[in-house]
PDB file of C-alpha atoms and ligand atoms in Angstrom:
ATOM      1  CA  MET T   1       0.000   0.000   0.000  1.00 78.00           C
ATOM      2  CA  ASN T   2       1.189   3.476  -0.810  1.00 93.00           C
ATOM      3  CA  ASP T   3      -1.369   5.707   0.916  1.00 96.00           C
ATOM      4  CA  VAL T   4      -1.106   9.400   0.073  1.00 97.00           C
ATOM      5  CA  PHE T   5      -1.650  10.057   3.802  1.00 97.00           C
ATOM      6  CA  PRO T   6      -2.060   7.809   6.861  1.00 95.00           C
ATOM      7  CA  PRO T   7      -5.619   6.670   7.649  1.00 94.00           C
ATOM      8  CA  LEU T   8      -7.531   8.470  10.402  1.00 96.00           C
ATOM      9  CA  PRO T   9      -8.021   6.493  13.636  1.00 96.00           C
ATOM     10  CA  VAL T  10     -10.915   4.010  13.542  1.00 97.00           C
ATOM     11  CA  PRO T  11     -13.693   5.089  15.983  1.00 98.00           C
ATOM     12  CA  ARG T  12     -14.068   2.568  18.808  1.00 98.00           C
ATOM     13  CA  VAL T  13     -16.466   1.808  21.644  1.00 98.00           C
ATOM     14  CA  VAL T  14     -15.397  -0.013  24.812  1.00 98.00           C
ATOM     15  CA  THR T  15     -16.976  -3.115  26.358  1.00 98.00           C
ATOM     16  CA  THR T  16     -17.773  -3.456  30.057  1.00 98.00           C
ATOM     17  CA  ASP T  17     -14.809  -5.845  30.370  1.00 96.00           C
ATOM     18  CA  GLY T  18     -12.389  -3.390  28.793  1.00 97.00           C
ATOM     19  CA  ARG T  19     -12.168  -4.665  25.226  1.00 98.00           C
ATOM     20  CA  THR T  20     -12.699  -2.392  22.221  1.00 98.00           C
ATOM     21  CA  ILE T  21     -15.011  -2.639  19.236  1.00 98.00           C
ATOM     22  CA  PRO T  22     -14.147  -0.825  16.002  1.00 98.00           C
ATOM     23  CA  VAL T  23     -17.236   0.994  14.736  1.00 98.00           C
ATOM     24  CA  HIS T  24     -18.265   0.403  11.125  1.00 98.00           C
ATOM     25  CA  ARG T  25     -21.527   2.361  10.622  1.00 98.00           C
ATOM     26  CA  ILE T  26     -24.155   4.036  12.790  1.00 98.00           C
ATOM     27  CA  HIS T  27     -27.731   3.285  11.748  1.00 98.00           C
ATOM     28  CA  CYS T  28     -30.726   4.974  13.404  1.00 98.00           C
ATOM     29  CA  ILE T  29     -34.469   4.443  13.417  1.00 97.00           C
ATOM     30  CA  GLY T  30     -36.878   7.322  13.967  1.00 94.00           C
ATOM     31  CA  ARG T  31     -40.386   7.395  15.453  1.00 92.00           C
ATOM     32  CA  ASN T  32     -40.080   3.967  17.092  1.00 94.00           C
ATOM     33  CA  LEU T  33     -42.102   4.945  20.178  1.00 89.00           C
ATOM     34  CA  ALA T  34     -45.636   6.244  19.716  1.00 89.00           C
ATOM     35  CA  ASP T  35     -45.423   8.954  22.413  1.00 91.00           C
ATOM     36  CA  HIS T  36     -42.355  10.520  20.743  1.00 92.00           C
ATOM     37  CA  ALA T  37     -43.882  10.304  17.233  1.00 88.00           C
ATOM     38  CA  ARG T  38     -46.885  12.257  18.569  1.00 91.00           C
ATOM     39  CA  GLU T  39     -44.774  14.945  20.253  1.00 92.00           C
ATOM     40  CA  MET T  40     -43.012  15.492  16.884  1.00 90.00           C
ATOM     41  CA  GLY T  41     -46.372  16.012  15.175  1.00 90.00           C
ATOM     42  CA  ALA T  42     -46.360  12.647  13.376  1.00 89.00           C
ATOM     43  CA  THR T  43     -49.007   9.951  13.453  1.00 88.00           C
ATOM     44  CA  PRO T  44     -47.410   6.908  15.097  1.00 87.00           C
ATOM     45  CA  ALA T  45     -47.411   3.651  13.166  1.00 84.00           C
ATOM     46  CA  SER T  46     -49.674   1.011  14.677  1.00 79.00           C
ATOM     47  CA  PRO T  47     -48.176  -2.424  15.382  1.00 69.00           C
ATOM     48  CA  GLU T  48     -50.806  -3.954  13.089  1.00 73.00           C
ATOM     49  CA  ALA T  49     -50.194  -1.673  10.084  1.00 79.00           C
ATOM     50  CA  ARG T  50     -46.833  -0.093  10.765  1.00 85.00           C
ATOM     51  CA  GLY T  51     -45.487   0.037   7.209  1.00 87.00           C
ATOM     52  CA  ARG T  52     -41.800   0.892   6.944  1.00 91.00           C
ATOM     53  CA  PRO T  53     -39.780   2.719   9.621  1.00 93.00           C
ATOM     54  CA  VAL T  54     -37.865   6.000   9.242  1.00 93.00           C
ATOM     55  CA  LEU T  55     -34.168   5.111   8.888  1.00 96.00           C
ATOM     56  CA  PHE T  56     -31.110   7.344   8.713  1.00 97.00           C
ATOM     57  CA  GLN T  57     -27.383   7.225   9.492  1.00 98.00           C
ATOM     58  CA  LYS T  58     -24.685   9.112  11.326  1.00 98.00           C
ATOM     59  CA  PRO T  59     -20.978   8.915  10.439  1.00 98.00           C
ATOM     60  CA  ALA T  60     -19.005   6.406  12.528  1.00 98.00           C
ATOM     61  CA  ASP T  61     -16.719   9.169  13.798  1.00 98.00           C
ATOM     62  CA  ALA T  62     -19.701  10.987  15.385  1.00 98.00           C
ATOM     63  CA  ILE T  63     -19.113   8.629  18.346  1.00 98.00           C
ATOM     64  CA  VAL T  64     -18.214  10.261  21.681  1.00 98.00           C
ATOM     65  CA  THR T  65     -17.025   7.887  24.412  1.00 98.00           C
ATOM     66  CA  ASP T  66     -15.774  10.334  27.075  1.00 97.00           C
ATOM     67  CA  GLY T  67     -19.104  12.146  27.545  1.00 97.00           C
ATOM     68  CA  ARG T  68     -17.703  15.533  26.533  1.00 98.00           C
ATOM     69  CA  VAL T  69     -19.870  16.981  23.758  1.00 98.00           C
ATOM     70  CA  PRO T  70     -18.948  20.346  22.239  1.00 98.00           C
ATOM     71  CA  TYR T  71     -22.075  22.426  21.503  1.00 98.00           C
ATOM     72  CA  PRO T  72     -22.405  21.989  17.712  1.00 98.00           C
ATOM     73  CA  SER T  73     -22.145  24.708  15.092  1.00 98.00           C
ATOM     74  CA  ALA T  74     -25.066  26.116  13.067  1.00 98.00           C
ATOM     75  CA  THR T  75     -27.836  25.439  15.590  1.00 98.00           C
ATOM     76  CA  HIS T  76     -29.736  27.173  18.389  1.00 98.00           C
ATOM     77  CA  GLU T  77     -31.740  24.064  19.244  1.00 98.00           C
ATOM     78  CA  LEU T  78     -29.613  21.046  20.213  1.00 98.00           C
ATOM     79  CA  HIS T  79     -31.982  18.274  21.386  1.00 98.00           C
ATOM     80  CA  HIS T  80     -31.327  15.105  23.365  1.00 98.00           C
ATOM     81  CA  GLU T  81     -32.842  11.749  22.362  1.00 98.00           C
ATOM     82  CA  VAL T  82     -31.879   8.947  24.761  1.00 98.00           C
ATOM     83  CA  GLU T  83     -31.775   5.583  22.965  1.00 98.00           C
ATOM     84  CA  LEU T  84     -30.757   1.986  23.422  1.00 98.00           C
ATOM     85  CA  VAL T  85     -27.889   1.205  21.046  1.00 98.00           C
ATOM     86  CA  VAL T  86     -27.478  -2.271  19.563  1.00 98.00           C
ATOM     87  CA  VAL T  87     -23.900  -3.314  18.756  1.00 98.00           C
ATOM     88  CA  LEU T  88     -23.441  -5.965  16.080  1.00 98.00           C
ATOM     89  CA  GLY T  89     -20.708  -8.562  16.525  1.00 98.00           C
ATOM     90  CA  ALA T  90     -20.952 -10.463  13.243  1.00 98.00           C
ATOM     91  CA  ASP T  91     -21.501  -9.909   9.512  1.00 98.00           C
ATOM     92  CA  ALA T  92     -25.020 -10.560   8.268  1.00 98.00           C
ATOM     93  CA  PRO T  93     -25.677 -13.159   5.584  1.00 96.00           C
ATOM     94  CA  ALA T  94     -26.855 -11.786   2.221  1.00 92.00           C
ATOM     95  CA  GLY T  95     -30.492 -10.833   1.843  1.00 94.00           C
ATOM     96  CA  GLU T  96     -33.326 -10.083   4.229  1.00 96.00           C
ATOM     97  CA  LEU T  97     -32.675 -11.543   7.682  1.00 98.00           C
ATOM     98  CA  THR T  98     -34.903 -13.949   9.568  1.00 97.00           C
ATOM     99  CA  ARG T  99     -35.626 -13.141  13.236  1.00 97.00           C
ATOM    100  CA  GLY T 100     -33.173 -15.820  14.346  1.00 97.00           C
ATOM    101  CA  GLN T 101     -30.429 -14.506  12.058  1.00 98.00           C
ATOM    102  CA  ALA T 102     -31.048 -10.972  13.336  1.00 98.00           C
ATOM    103  CA  GLU T 103     -30.788 -12.034  16.984  1.00 97.00           C
ATOM    104  CA  ALA T 104     -27.554 -13.932  16.261  1.00 98.00           C
ATOM    105  CA  LEU T 105     -25.834 -10.748  14.994  1.00 98.00           C
ATOM    106  CA  VAL T 106     -26.158  -8.882  18.304  1.00 98.00           C
ATOM    107  CA  PHE T 107     -22.999  -8.647  20.417  1.00 98.00           C
ATOM    108  CA  GLY T 108     -24.379  -6.312  23.041  1.00 98.00           C
ATOM    109  CA  TYR T 109     -26.026  -3.056  24.026  1.00 98.00           C
ATOM    110  CA  ALA T 110     -25.091   0.473  25.053  1.00 98.00           C
ATOM    111  CA  ILE T 111     -27.038   3.544  26.107  1.00 98.00           C
ATOM    112  CA  GLY T 112     -26.549   6.576  23.887  1.00 98.00           C
ATOM    113  CA  LEU T 113     -27.855   9.955  22.787  1.00 98.00           C
ATOM    114  CA  ASP T 114     -29.030  10.632  19.238  1.00 98.00           C
ATOM    115  CA  LEU T 115     -28.172  14.329  19.446  1.00 98.00           C
ATOM    116  CA  THR T 116     -30.179  16.392  16.975  1.00 98.00           C
ATOM    117  CA  ARG T 117     -29.925  19.927  15.570  1.00 98.00           C
ATOM    118  CA  ARG T 118     -33.713  20.169  15.783  1.00 98.00           C
ATOM    119  CA  ASP T 119     -33.993  23.538  14.043  1.00 98.00           C
ATOM    120  CA  LEU T 120     -32.069  22.227  11.028  1.00 98.00           C
ATOM    121  CA  GLN T 121     -34.019  18.951  11.015  1.00 97.00           C
ATOM    122  CA  ALA T 122     -37.304  20.905  11.076  1.00 97.00           C
ATOM    123  CA  GLU T 123     -36.159  23.000   8.091  1.00 97.00           C
ATOM    124  CA  CYS T 124     -35.251  19.811   6.208  1.00 96.00           C
ATOM    125  CA  LYS T 125     -38.638  18.252   6.991  1.00 95.00           C
ATOM    126  CA  ALA T 126     -40.477  21.402   5.856  1.00 96.00           C
ATOM    127  CA  LYS T 127     -38.610  21.346   2.534  1.00 97.00           C
ATOM    128  CA  SER T 128     -38.832  17.518   2.118  1.00 96.00           C
ATOM    129  CA  LEU T 129     -35.016  17.383   2.225  1.00 96.00           C
ATOM    130  CA  PRO T 130     -32.825  14.651   3.821  1.00 94.00           C
ATOM    131  CA  TRP T 131     -32.166  14.930   7.590  1.00 94.00           C
ATOM    132  CA  ASP T 132     -28.368  14.635   7.394  1.00 96.00           C
ATOM    133  CA  ILE T 133     -27.442  18.134   8.575  1.00 98.00           C
ATOM    134  CA  GLY T 134     -29.816  17.786  11.534  1.00 98.00           C
ATOM    135  CA  LYS T 135     -28.638  14.329  12.564  1.00 98.00           C
ATOM    136  CA  GLY T 136     -25.250  13.345  11.139  1.00 98.00           C
ATOM    137  CA  PHE T 137     -22.946  15.986  12.620  1.00 98.00           C
ATOM    138  CA  ASP T 138     -19.667  15.733  14.570  1.00 98.00           C
ATOM    139  CA  HIS T 139     -19.989  14.529  18.182  1.00 98.00           C
ATOM    140  CA  SER T 140     -23.692  13.699  17.659  1.00 98.00           C
ATOM    141  CA  ALA T 141     -23.501  10.149  19.026  1.00 98.00           C
ATOM    142  CA  PRO T 142     -22.304   9.886  22.664  1.00 98.00           C
ATOM    143  CA  VAL T 143     -22.404   6.250  23.809  1.00 98.00           C
ATOM    144  CA  SER T 144     -21.695   4.334  27.009  1.00 98.00           C
ATOM    145  CA  THR T 145     -19.663   1.185  27.413  1.00 98.00           C
ATOM    146  CA  VAL T 146     -21.134  -1.907  25.737  1.00 98.00           C
ATOM    147  CA  ILE T 147     -22.590  -4.752  27.804  1.00 98.00           C
ATOM    148  CA  PRO T 148     -22.634  -8.194  26.148  1.00 98.00           C
ATOM    149  CA  ALA T 149     -26.123  -9.494  25.311  1.00 97.00           C
ATOM    150  CA  THR T 150     -25.323 -12.660  27.243  1.00 96.00           C
ATOM    151  CA  GLU T 151     -25.339 -10.608  30.477  1.00 96.00           C
ATOM    152  CA  ILE T 152     -28.847  -9.270  29.934  1.00 95.00           C
ATOM    153  CA  GLY T 153     -32.054 -11.068  30.762  1.00 89.00           C
ATOM    154  CA  ASP T 154     -35.308 -10.097  29.067  1.00 93.00           C
ATOM    155  CA  LEU T 155     -34.637  -6.919  27.081  1.00 94.00           C
ATOM    156  CA  GLN T 156     -38.367  -6.145  26.903  1.00 92.00           C
ATOM    157  CA  ALA T 157     -38.474  -5.889  30.714  1.00 95.00           C
ATOM    158  CA  LEU T 158     -35.889  -3.071  30.792  1.00 97.00           C
ATOM    159  CA  ALA T 159     -36.169   0.714  30.503  1.00 97.00           C
ATOM    160  CA  ILE T 160     -34.036   3.632  29.339  1.00 98.00           C
ATOM    161  CA  SER T 161     -33.979   7.091  30.903  1.00 98.00           C
ATOM    162  CA  LEU T 162     -32.267  10.482  30.840  1.00 98.00           C
ATOM    163  CA  GLU T 163     -31.677  13.155  33.474  1.00 98.00           C
ATOM    164  CA  VAL T 164     -30.318  16.616  32.702  1.00 98.00           C
ATOM    165  CA  ASN T 165     -28.869  18.619  35.619  1.00 98.00           C
ATOM    166  CA  GLY T 166     -30.493  16.113  37.978  1.00 98.00           C
ATOM    167  CA  GLU T 167     -34.009  16.546  36.523  1.00 98.00           C
ATOM    168  CA  PRO T 168     -35.773  13.625  34.789  1.00 98.00           C
ATOM    169  CA  ARG T 169     -36.290  14.355  31.061  1.00 98.00           C
ATOM    170  CA  GLN T 170     -37.049  11.065  29.303  1.00 98.00           C
ATOM    171  CA  HIS T 171     -38.123   7.558  30.295  1.00 97.00           C
ATOM    172  CA  GLY T 172     -39.122   4.678  28.014  1.00 97.00           C
ATOM    173  CA  GLU T 173     -40.020   1.040  28.469  1.00 96.00           C
ATOM    174  CA  LEU T 174     -38.443  -1.130  25.786  1.00 95.00           C
ATOM    175  CA  ARG T 175     -41.629  -3.221  25.492  1.00 94.00           C
ATOM    176  CA  ASP T 176     -43.284  -0.113  23.986  1.00 94.00           C
ATOM    177  CA  TRP T 177     -41.131  -0.047  20.847  1.00 95.00           C
ATOM    178  CA  ILE T 178     -43.082  -0.335  17.597  1.00 94.00           C
ATOM    179  CA  TRP T 179     -40.142  -2.202  15.969  1.00 95.00           C
ATOM    180  CA  ASP T 180     -38.153  -4.388  18.419  1.00 95.00           C
ATOM    181  CA  VAL T 181     -34.440  -5.191  17.959  1.00 97.00           C
ATOM    182  CA  PRO T 182     -34.857  -8.088  15.466  1.00 97.00           C
ATOM    183  CA  ASP T 183     -37.524  -6.074  13.590  1.00 96.00           C
ATOM    184  CA  VAL T 184     -35.147  -3.097  13.237  1.00 97.00           C
ATOM    185  CA  LEU T 185     -32.290  -5.324  12.009  1.00 98.00           C
ATOM    186  CA  ILE T 186     -34.595  -7.047   9.491  1.00 97.00           C
ATOM    187  CA  GLU T 187     -35.738  -3.657   8.152  1.00 97.00           C
ATOM    188  CA  LEU T 188     -32.114  -2.485   7.845  1.00 98.00           C
ATOM    189  CA  SER T 189     -31.120  -5.734   6.074  1.00 98.00           C
ATOM    190  CA  ARG T 190     -33.575  -4.980   3.271  1.00 96.00           C
ATOM    191  CA  LEU T 191     -31.587  -1.831   2.479  1.00 97.00           C
ATOM    192  CA  TYR T 192     -27.997  -2.365   3.673  1.00 97.00           C
ATOM    193  CA  VAL T 193     -25.489  -5.134   4.296  1.00 97.00           C
ATOM    194  CA  LEU T 194     -25.095  -5.220   8.085  1.00 98.00           C
ATOM    195  CA  ARG T 195     -21.543  -5.761   9.319  1.00 98.00           C
ATOM    196  CA  ARG T 196     -19.722  -6.405  12.578  1.00 98.00           C
ATOM    197  CA  GLY T 197     -19.109  -3.095  14.308  1.00 98.00           C
ATOM    198  CA  ASP T 198     -22.380  -1.584  13.117  1.00 98.00           C
ATOM    199  CA  LEU T 199     -24.232   0.383  15.830  1.00 98.00           C
ATOM    200  CA  VAL T 200     -27.995   0.787  15.688  1.00 98.00           C
ATOM    201  CA  PHE T 201     -29.759   3.587  17.619  1.00 98.00           C
ATOM    202  CA  THR T 202     -33.229   2.182  18.238  1.00 98.00           C
ATOM    203  CA  GLY T 203     -35.448   5.237  18.806  1.00 97.00           C
ATOM    204  CA  THR T 204     -36.343   7.598  21.628  1.00 97.00           C
ATOM    205  CA  PRO T 205     -39.301   7.998  24.007  1.00 96.00           C
ATOM    206  CA  ALA T 206     -41.167  11.285  24.583  1.00 96.00           C
ATOM    207  CA  GLY T 207     -39.568  14.184  26.415  1.00 97.00           C
ATOM    208  CA  VAL T 208     -36.963  15.344  23.895  1.00 97.00           C
ATOM    209  CA  ALA T 209     -35.854  18.892  24.731  1.00 97.00           C
ATOM    210  CA  ALA T 210     -33.033  21.379  24.373  1.00 98.00           C
ATOM    211  CA  LEU T 211     -29.544  21.132  25.847  1.00 98.00           C
ATOM    212  CA  GLN T 212     -27.443  24.201  26.679  1.00 98.00           C
ATOM    213  CA  ARG T 213     -23.719  24.660  27.185  1.00 98.00           C
ATOM    214  CA  GLY T 214     -22.803  23.492  30.680  1.00 98.00           C
ATOM    215  CA  ASP T 215     -25.696  21.027  30.982  1.00 98.00           C
ATOM    216  CA  ARG T 216     -24.788  17.726  32.582  1.00 98.00           C
ATOM    217  CA  PHE T 217     -26.596  14.606  31.415  1.00 98.00           C
ATOM    218  CA  VAL T 218     -26.945  11.104  32.847  1.00 98.00           C
ATOM    219  CA  ALA T 219     -28.452   8.423  30.579  1.00 98.00           C
ATOM    220  CA  ARG T 220     -29.288   4.995  31.983  1.00 98.00           C
ATOM    221  CA  PHE T 221     -30.073   1.535  30.611  1.00 98.00           C
ATOM    222  CA  GLY T 222     -31.909   0.031  33.586  1.00 96.00           C
ATOM    223  CA  THR T 223     -29.337  -0.381  36.336  1.00 96.00           C
ATOM    224  CA  LEU T 224     -26.910  -1.985  33.886  1.00 97.00           C
ATOM    225  CA  LEU T 225     -25.259   0.977  32.167  1.00 98.00           C
ATOM    226  CA  THR T 226     -24.799   4.698  32.766  1.00 98.00           C
ATOM    227  CA  LEU T 227     -23.552   7.383  30.404  1.00 98.00           C
ATOM    228  CA  GLU T 228     -22.583  10.647  32.105  1.00 98.00           C
ATOM    229  CA  GLY T 229     -21.467  13.712  30.250  1.00 98.00           C
ATOM    230  CA  GLU T 230     -21.534  17.449  29.679  1.00 98.00           C
ATOM    231  CA  ILE T 231     -22.268  19.879  26.858  1.00 98.00           C
ATOM    232  CA  THR T 232     -19.117  21.989  26.623  1.00 97.00           C
TER     233      THR T 232
HETATM  234 MN1   MN D 301     -33.559   9.324  17.450  1.00 69.97          MN
END
């Protein structure tokens, strides 16, 4: 190889036992909890006739693992969306996954924030433009350490939550998702080849709101994982 310049460092997340996982892509699903879809002015999909989910991506190097998030450029409305993050540990077979194949891809879970420049996203929505500038910016994906799936019991029995400056902001029960983890992976597999190191942000509950410089946040996945950080 005769690279013109050396490659940039590969973004990595850390497991609860101190190993690292190189991140390949960051996939996200929108409007996966009915209460949040409503607060954004959308009609939530019903489990019986849910159609296709809203999917988008962030760049892999949007990952933040030390909790320090610089307030982003070009926005006056930075919003938090606390989300469970699925971490894939294997490459998917070709084609649309079965539920069993989807479950077998999962290495573990983290708690993260799908940070959003809400004013820019709203402009994009109003003009029927892609969401990239509202969602896929630098430092837009703070994540916790990753707990292996083998150390978790029934995912559907767990909850995610967010406090900002000690005040509760968001709380969601994972049994209330419209698309559960295998469902989300199956939907993604219709459109993309899923690979080891892919992260999937699985959607946020109601209560999204603005963050200001100096705000301190604590996101929790049950009592299993905590992500603490600050907007700098
Ligand atoms: Mn989100």
